[in-house]
PDB file of C-alpha atoms in Angstrom:
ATOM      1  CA  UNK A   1    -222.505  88.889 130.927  1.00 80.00           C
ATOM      2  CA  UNK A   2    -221.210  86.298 128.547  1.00 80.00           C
ATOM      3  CA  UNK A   3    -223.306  83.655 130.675  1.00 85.00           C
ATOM      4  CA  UNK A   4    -226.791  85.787 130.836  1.00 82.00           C
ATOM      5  CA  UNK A   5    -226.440  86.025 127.014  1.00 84.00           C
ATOM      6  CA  UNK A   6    -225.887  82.436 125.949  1.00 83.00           C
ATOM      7  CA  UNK A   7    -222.740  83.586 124.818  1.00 88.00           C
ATOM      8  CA  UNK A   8    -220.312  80.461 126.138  1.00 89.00           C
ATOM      9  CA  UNK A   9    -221.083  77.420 127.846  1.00 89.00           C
ATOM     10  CA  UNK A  10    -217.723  77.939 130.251  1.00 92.00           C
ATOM     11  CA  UNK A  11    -214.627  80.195 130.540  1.00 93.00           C
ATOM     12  CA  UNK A  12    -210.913  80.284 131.049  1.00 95.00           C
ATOM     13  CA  UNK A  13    -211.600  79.708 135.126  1.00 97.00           C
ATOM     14  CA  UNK A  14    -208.933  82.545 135.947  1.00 97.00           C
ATOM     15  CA  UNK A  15    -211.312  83.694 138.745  1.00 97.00           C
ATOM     16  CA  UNK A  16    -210.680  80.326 140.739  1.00 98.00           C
ATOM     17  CA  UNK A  17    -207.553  80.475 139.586  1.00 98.00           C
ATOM     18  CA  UNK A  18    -206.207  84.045 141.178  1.00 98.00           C
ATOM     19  CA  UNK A  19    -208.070  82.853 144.445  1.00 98.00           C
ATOM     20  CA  UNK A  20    -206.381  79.446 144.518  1.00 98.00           C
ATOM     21  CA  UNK A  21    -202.854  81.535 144.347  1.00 98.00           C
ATOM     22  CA  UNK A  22    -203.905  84.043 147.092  1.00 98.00           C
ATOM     23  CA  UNK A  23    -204.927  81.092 149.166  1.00 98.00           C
ATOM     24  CA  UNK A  24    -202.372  78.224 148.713  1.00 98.00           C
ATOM     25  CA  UNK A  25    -199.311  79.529 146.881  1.00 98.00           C
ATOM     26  CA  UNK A  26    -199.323  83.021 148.821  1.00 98.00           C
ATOM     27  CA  UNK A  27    -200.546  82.332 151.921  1.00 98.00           C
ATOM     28  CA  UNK A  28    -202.668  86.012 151.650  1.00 98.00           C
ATOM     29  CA  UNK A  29    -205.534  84.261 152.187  1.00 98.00           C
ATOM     30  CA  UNK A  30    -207.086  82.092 154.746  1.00 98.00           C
ATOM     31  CA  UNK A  31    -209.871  79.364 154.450  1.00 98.00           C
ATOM     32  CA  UNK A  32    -212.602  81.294 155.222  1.00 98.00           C
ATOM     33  CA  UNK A  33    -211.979  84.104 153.036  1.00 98.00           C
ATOM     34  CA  UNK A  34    -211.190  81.563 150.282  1.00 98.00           C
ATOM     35  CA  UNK A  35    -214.486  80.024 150.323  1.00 98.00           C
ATOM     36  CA  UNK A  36    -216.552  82.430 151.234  1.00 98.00           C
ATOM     37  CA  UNK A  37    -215.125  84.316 147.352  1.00 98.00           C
ATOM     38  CA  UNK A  38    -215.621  80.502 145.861  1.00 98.00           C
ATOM     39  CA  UNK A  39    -219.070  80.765 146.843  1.00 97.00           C
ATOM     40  CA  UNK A  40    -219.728  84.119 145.418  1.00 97.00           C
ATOM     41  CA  UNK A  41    -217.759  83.223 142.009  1.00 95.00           C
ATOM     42  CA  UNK A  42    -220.625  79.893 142.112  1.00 95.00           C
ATOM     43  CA  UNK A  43    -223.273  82.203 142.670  1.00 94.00           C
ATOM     44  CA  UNK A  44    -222.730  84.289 139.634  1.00 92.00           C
ATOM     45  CA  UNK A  45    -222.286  81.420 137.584  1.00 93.00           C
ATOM     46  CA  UNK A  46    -225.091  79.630 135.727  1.00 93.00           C
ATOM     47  CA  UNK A  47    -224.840  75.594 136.989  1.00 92.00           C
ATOM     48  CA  UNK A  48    -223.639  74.220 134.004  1.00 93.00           C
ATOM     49  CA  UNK A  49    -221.065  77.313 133.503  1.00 94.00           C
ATOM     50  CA  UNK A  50    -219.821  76.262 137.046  1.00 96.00           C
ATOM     51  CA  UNK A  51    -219.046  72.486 135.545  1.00 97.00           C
ATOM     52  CA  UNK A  52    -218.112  73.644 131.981  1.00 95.00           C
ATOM     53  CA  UNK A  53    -215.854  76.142 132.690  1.00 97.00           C
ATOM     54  CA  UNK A  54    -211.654  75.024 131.911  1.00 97.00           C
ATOM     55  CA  UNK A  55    -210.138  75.467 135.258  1.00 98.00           C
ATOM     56  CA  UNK A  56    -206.618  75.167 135.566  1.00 98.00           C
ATOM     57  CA  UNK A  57    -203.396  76.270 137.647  1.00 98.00           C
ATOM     58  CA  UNK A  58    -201.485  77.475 135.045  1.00 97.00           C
ATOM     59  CA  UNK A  59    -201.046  78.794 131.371  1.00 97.00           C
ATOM     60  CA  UNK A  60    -199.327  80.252 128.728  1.00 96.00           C
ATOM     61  CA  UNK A  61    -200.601  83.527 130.347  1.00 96.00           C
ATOM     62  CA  UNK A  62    -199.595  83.055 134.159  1.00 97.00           C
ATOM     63  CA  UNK A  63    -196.265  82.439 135.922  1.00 98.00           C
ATOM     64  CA  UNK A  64    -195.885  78.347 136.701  1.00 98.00           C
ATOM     65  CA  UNK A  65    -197.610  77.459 140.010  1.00 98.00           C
ATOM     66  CA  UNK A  66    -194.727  76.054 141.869  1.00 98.00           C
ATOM     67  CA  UNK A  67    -192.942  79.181 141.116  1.00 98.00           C
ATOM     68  CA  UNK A  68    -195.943  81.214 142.940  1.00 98.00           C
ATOM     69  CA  UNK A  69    -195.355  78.526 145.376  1.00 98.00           C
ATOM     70  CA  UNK A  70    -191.588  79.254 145.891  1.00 98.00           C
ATOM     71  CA  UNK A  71    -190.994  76.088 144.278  1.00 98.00           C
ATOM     72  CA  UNK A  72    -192.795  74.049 147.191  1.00 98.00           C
ATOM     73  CA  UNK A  73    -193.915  70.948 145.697  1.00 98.00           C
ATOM     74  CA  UNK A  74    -196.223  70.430 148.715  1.00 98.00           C
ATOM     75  CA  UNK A  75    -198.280  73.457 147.506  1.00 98.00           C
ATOM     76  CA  UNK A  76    -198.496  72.392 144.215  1.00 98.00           C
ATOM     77  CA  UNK A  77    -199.787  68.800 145.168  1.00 98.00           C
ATOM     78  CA  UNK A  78    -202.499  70.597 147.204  1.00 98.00           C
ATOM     79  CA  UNK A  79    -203.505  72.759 144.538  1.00 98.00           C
ATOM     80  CA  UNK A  80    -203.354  69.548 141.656  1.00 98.00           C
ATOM     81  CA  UNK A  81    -205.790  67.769 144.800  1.00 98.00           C
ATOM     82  CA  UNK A  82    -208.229  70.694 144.436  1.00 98.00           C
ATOM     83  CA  UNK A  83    -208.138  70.919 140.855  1.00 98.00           C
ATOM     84  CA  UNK A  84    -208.774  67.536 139.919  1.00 98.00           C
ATOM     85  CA  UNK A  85    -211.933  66.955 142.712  1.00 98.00           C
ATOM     86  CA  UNK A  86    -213.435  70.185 142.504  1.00 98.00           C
ATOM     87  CA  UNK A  87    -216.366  71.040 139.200  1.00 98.00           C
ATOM     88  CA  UNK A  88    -215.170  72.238 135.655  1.00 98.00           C
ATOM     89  CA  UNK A  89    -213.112  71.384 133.074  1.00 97.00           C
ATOM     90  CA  UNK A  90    -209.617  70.588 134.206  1.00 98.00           C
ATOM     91  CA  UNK A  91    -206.856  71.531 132.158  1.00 97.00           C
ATOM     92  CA  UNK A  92    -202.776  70.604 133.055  1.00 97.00           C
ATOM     93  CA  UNK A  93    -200.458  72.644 130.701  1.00 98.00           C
ATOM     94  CA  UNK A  94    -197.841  70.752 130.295  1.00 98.00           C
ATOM     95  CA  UNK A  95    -195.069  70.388 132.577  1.00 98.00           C
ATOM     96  CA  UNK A  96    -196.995  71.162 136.059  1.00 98.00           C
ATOM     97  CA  UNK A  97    -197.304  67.281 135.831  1.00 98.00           C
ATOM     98  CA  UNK A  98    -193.427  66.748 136.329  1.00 98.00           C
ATOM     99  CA  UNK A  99    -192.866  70.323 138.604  1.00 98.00           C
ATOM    100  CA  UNK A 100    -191.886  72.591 135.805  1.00 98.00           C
ATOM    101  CA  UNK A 101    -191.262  76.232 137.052  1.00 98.00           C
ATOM    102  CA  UNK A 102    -191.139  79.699 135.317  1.00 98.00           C
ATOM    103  CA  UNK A 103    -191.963  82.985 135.533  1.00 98.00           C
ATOM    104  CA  UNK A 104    -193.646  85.694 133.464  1.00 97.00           C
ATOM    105  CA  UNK A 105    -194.045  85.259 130.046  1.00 96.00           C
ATOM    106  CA  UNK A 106    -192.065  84.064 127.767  1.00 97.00           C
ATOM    107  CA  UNK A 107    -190.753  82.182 131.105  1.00 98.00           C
ATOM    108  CA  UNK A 108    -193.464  80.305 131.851  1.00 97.00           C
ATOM    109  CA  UNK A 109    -192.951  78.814 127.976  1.00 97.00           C
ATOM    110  CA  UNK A 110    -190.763  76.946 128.757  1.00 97.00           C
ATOM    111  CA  UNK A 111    -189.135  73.601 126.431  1.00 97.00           C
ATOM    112  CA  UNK A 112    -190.796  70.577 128.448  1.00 98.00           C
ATOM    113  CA  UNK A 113    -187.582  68.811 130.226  1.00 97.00           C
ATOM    114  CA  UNK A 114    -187.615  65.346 128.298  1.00 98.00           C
ATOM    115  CA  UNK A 115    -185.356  64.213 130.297  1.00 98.00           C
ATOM    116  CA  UNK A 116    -186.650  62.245 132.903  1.00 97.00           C
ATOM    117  CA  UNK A 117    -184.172  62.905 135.385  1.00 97.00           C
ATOM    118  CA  UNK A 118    -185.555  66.333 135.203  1.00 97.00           C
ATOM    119  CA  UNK A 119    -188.666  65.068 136.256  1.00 98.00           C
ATOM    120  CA  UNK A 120    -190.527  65.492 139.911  1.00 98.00           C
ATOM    121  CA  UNK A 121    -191.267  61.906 140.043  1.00 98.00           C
ATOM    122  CA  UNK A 122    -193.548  62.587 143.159  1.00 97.00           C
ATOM    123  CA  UNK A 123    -195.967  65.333 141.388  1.00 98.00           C
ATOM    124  CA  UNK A 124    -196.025  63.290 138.442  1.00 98.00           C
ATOM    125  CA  UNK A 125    -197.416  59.982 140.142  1.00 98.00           C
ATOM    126  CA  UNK A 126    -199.642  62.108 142.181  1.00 98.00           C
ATOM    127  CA  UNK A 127    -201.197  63.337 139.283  1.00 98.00           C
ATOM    128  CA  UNK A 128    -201.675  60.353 137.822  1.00 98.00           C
ATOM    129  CA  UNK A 129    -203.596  59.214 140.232  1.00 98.00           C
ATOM    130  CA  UNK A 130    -205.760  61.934 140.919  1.00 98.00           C
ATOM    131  CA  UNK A 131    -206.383  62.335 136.986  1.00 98.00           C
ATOM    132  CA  UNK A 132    -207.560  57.997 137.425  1.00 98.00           C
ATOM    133  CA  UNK A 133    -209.551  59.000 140.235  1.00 98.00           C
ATOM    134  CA  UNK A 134    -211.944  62.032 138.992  1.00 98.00           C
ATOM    135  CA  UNK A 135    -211.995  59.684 135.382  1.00 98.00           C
ATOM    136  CA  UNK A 136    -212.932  56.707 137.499  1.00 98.00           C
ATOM    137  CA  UNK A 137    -215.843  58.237 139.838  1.00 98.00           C
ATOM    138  CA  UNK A 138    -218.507  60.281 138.186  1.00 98.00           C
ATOM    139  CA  UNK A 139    -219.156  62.431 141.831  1.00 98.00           C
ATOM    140  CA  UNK A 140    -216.086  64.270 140.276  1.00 98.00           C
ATOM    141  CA  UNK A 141    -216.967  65.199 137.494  1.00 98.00           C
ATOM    142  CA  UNK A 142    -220.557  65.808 138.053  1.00 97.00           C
ATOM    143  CA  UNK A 143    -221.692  65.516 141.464  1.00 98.00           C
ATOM    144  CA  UNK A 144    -223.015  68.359 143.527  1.00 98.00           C
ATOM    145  CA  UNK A 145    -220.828  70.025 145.699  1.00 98.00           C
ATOM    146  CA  UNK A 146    -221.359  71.492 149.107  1.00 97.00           C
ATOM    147  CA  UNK A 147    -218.910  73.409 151.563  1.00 97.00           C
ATOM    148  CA  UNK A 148    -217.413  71.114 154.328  1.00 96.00           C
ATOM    149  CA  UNK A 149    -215.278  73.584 156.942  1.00 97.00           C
ATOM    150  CA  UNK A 150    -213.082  76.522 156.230  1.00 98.00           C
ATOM    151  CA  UNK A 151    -211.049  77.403 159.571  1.00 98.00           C
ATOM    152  CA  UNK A 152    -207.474  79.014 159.507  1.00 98.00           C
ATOM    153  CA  UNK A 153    -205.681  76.924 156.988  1.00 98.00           C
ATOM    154  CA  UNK A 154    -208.333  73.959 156.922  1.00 98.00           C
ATOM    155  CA  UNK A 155    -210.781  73.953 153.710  1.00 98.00           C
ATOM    156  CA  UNK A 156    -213.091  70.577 153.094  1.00 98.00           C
ATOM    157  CA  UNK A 157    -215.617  70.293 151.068  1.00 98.00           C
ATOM    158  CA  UNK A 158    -217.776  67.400 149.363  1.00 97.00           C
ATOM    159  CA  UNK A 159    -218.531  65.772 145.935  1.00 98.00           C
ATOM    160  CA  UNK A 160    -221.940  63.681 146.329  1.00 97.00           C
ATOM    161  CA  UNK A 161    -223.866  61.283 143.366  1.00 97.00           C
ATOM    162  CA  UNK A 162    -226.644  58.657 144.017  1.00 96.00           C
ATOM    163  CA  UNK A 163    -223.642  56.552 143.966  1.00 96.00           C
ATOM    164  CA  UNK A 164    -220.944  57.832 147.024  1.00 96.00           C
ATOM    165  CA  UNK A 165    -219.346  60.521 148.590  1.00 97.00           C
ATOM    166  CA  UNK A 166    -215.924  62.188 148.947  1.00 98.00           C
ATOM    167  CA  UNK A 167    -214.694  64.527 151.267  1.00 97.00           C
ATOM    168  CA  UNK A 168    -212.346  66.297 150.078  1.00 98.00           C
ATOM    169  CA  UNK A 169    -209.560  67.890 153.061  1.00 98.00           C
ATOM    170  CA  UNK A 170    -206.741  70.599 152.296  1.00 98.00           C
ATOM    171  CA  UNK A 171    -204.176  71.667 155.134  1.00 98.00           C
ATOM    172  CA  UNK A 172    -202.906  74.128 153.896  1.00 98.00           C
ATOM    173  CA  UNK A 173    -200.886  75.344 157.060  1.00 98.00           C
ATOM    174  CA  UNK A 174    -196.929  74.732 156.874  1.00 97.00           C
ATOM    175  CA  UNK A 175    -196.227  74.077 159.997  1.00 97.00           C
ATOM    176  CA  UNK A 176    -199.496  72.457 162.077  1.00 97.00           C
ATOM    177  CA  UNK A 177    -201.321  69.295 161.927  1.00 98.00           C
ATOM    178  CA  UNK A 178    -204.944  69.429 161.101  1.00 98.00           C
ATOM    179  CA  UNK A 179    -208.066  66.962 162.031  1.00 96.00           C
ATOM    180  CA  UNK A 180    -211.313  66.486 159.857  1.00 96.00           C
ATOM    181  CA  UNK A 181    -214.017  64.221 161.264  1.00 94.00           C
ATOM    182  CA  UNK A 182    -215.410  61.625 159.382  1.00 93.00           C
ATOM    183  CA  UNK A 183    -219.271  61.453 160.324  1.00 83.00           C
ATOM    184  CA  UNK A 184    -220.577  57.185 160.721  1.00 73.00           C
ATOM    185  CA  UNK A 185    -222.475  56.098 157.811  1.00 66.00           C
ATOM    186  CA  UNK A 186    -218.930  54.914 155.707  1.00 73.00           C
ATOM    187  CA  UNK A 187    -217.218  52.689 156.214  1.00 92.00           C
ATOM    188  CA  UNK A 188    -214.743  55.460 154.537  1.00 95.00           C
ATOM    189  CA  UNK A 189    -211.490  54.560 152.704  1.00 96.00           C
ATOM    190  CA  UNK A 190    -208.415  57.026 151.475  1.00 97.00           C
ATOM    191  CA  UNK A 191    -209.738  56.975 147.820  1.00 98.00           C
ATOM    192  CA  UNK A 192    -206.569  57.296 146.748  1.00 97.00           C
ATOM    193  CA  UNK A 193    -204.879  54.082 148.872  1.00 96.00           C
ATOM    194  CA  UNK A 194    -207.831  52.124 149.406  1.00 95.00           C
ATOM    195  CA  UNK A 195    -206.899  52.177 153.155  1.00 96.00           C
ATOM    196  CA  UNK A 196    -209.783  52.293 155.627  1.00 95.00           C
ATOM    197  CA  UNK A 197    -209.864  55.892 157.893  1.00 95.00           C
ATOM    198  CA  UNK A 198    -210.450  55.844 161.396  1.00 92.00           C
ATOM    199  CA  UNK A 199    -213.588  58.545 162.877  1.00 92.00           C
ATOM    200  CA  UNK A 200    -210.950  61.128 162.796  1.00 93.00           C
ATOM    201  CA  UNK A 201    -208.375  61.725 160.146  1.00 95.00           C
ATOM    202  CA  UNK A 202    -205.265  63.825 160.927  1.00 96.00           C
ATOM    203  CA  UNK A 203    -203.425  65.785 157.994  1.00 98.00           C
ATOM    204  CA  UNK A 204    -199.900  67.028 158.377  1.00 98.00           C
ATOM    205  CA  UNK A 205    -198.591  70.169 157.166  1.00 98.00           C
ATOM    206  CA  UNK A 206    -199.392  70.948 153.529  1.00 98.00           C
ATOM    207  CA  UNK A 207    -200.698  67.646 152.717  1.00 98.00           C
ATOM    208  CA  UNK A 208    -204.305  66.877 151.379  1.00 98.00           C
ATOM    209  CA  UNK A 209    -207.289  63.709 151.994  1.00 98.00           C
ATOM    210  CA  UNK A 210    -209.528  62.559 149.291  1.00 98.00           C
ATOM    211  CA  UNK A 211    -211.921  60.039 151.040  1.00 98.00           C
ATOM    212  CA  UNK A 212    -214.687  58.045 150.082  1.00 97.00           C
ATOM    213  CA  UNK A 213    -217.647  56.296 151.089  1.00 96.00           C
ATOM    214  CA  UNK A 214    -220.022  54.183 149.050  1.00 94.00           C
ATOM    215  CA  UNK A 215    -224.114  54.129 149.535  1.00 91.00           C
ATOM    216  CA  UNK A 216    -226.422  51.106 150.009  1.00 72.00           C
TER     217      UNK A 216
END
């Protein structure tokens, strides 16, 4: 309702949010399920609510992610990959960046660990670069997107401008390898490594592909 009345231009994305916890942090969920209810949230959103909406994987309001995780980093990274290549507004409260945990409020308040030993150097780089990537390609930010595959643990999906394409691959399974195929028409690279990819990527347990392609 706040949509149909040209009320807001975008929400507190805690929609995306509850279905990104029932899919990657607590397993409740499986691919297909978790797209098919990402589809329905898009459909009931105006377009430009869809992009201008704050999405986010945690708050002052919610328990940290890696806690909802069980503290697995490798949960966490997949959800920070979604986040930062899929449309809206994202938002990192501070201290997801270096792995911070904590429970219900006040727990999730947390004082931010200045120590840097403190720090998950991993999530922290891998943020990074994922925050240079969707500030360094507009198909992030603003390109269309359009369901890939959603089978068992396997979600892809794709960000497209006049400019390139990414597809975008979570495996979200703990304990299987998955494959995405990567259609001719590239030559696609690992957008985050600048590697080329083969026809046929393979993704190990809980890990995640961002690759590109540019257009004539």
């Amino acid at each position: 309702p706040w949509f149909r009345h040209d009320a807001l231009d975008g929400v507190m994305h805690y929609k995306l949010w509850e279905r990104l916890v029932s899919f990657l942090a607590e397993e409740a969920w499986n691919a297909e399920r978790f797209a098919a209810s990402v589809r329905s949230i898009w459909r009931s959103y105006p377009e430009a609510g869809n992009y201008g909406s704050l999405t986010l994987l945690g708050s002052h309001d919610k328990p940290r992610f890696r806690t909802l995780c069980g503290g697995d980093a490798r949960k966490l990274l997949l959800a920070t990959t979604f986040l930062l290549t899929f449309p809206g507004a994202p938002a990192v409260y501070y201290g997801d960046e270096v792995g911070m945990e904590g429970g219900e409020d006040p727990d999730n308040r947390r004082c931010f660990p200045w120590d840097e030993a403190r720090w998950d150097q991993e999530i922290l780089a891998a943020t990074r670069r994922l925050v240079a990537l969707r500030r360094g390609h507009a198909a992030l930010r603003t390109g269309r997107v359009t369901p890939e595959l959603a089978a068992g643990r396997l979600l892809a999906f794709r960000r497209t401008d006049r400019d390139e394409q990414f597809l975008v691959a979570l495996n979200a399974d703990a304990k299987r390898e998955a494959s995405v195929a990567l259609e001719r028409g590239g030559p696609w690279v690992d957008a985050l490594t600048e590697r080329p990819l083969a026809a046929r990527a393979t993704l190990a347990p809980l890990s995640s592909l961002v690759a590109r392609r540019r257009f004539a």
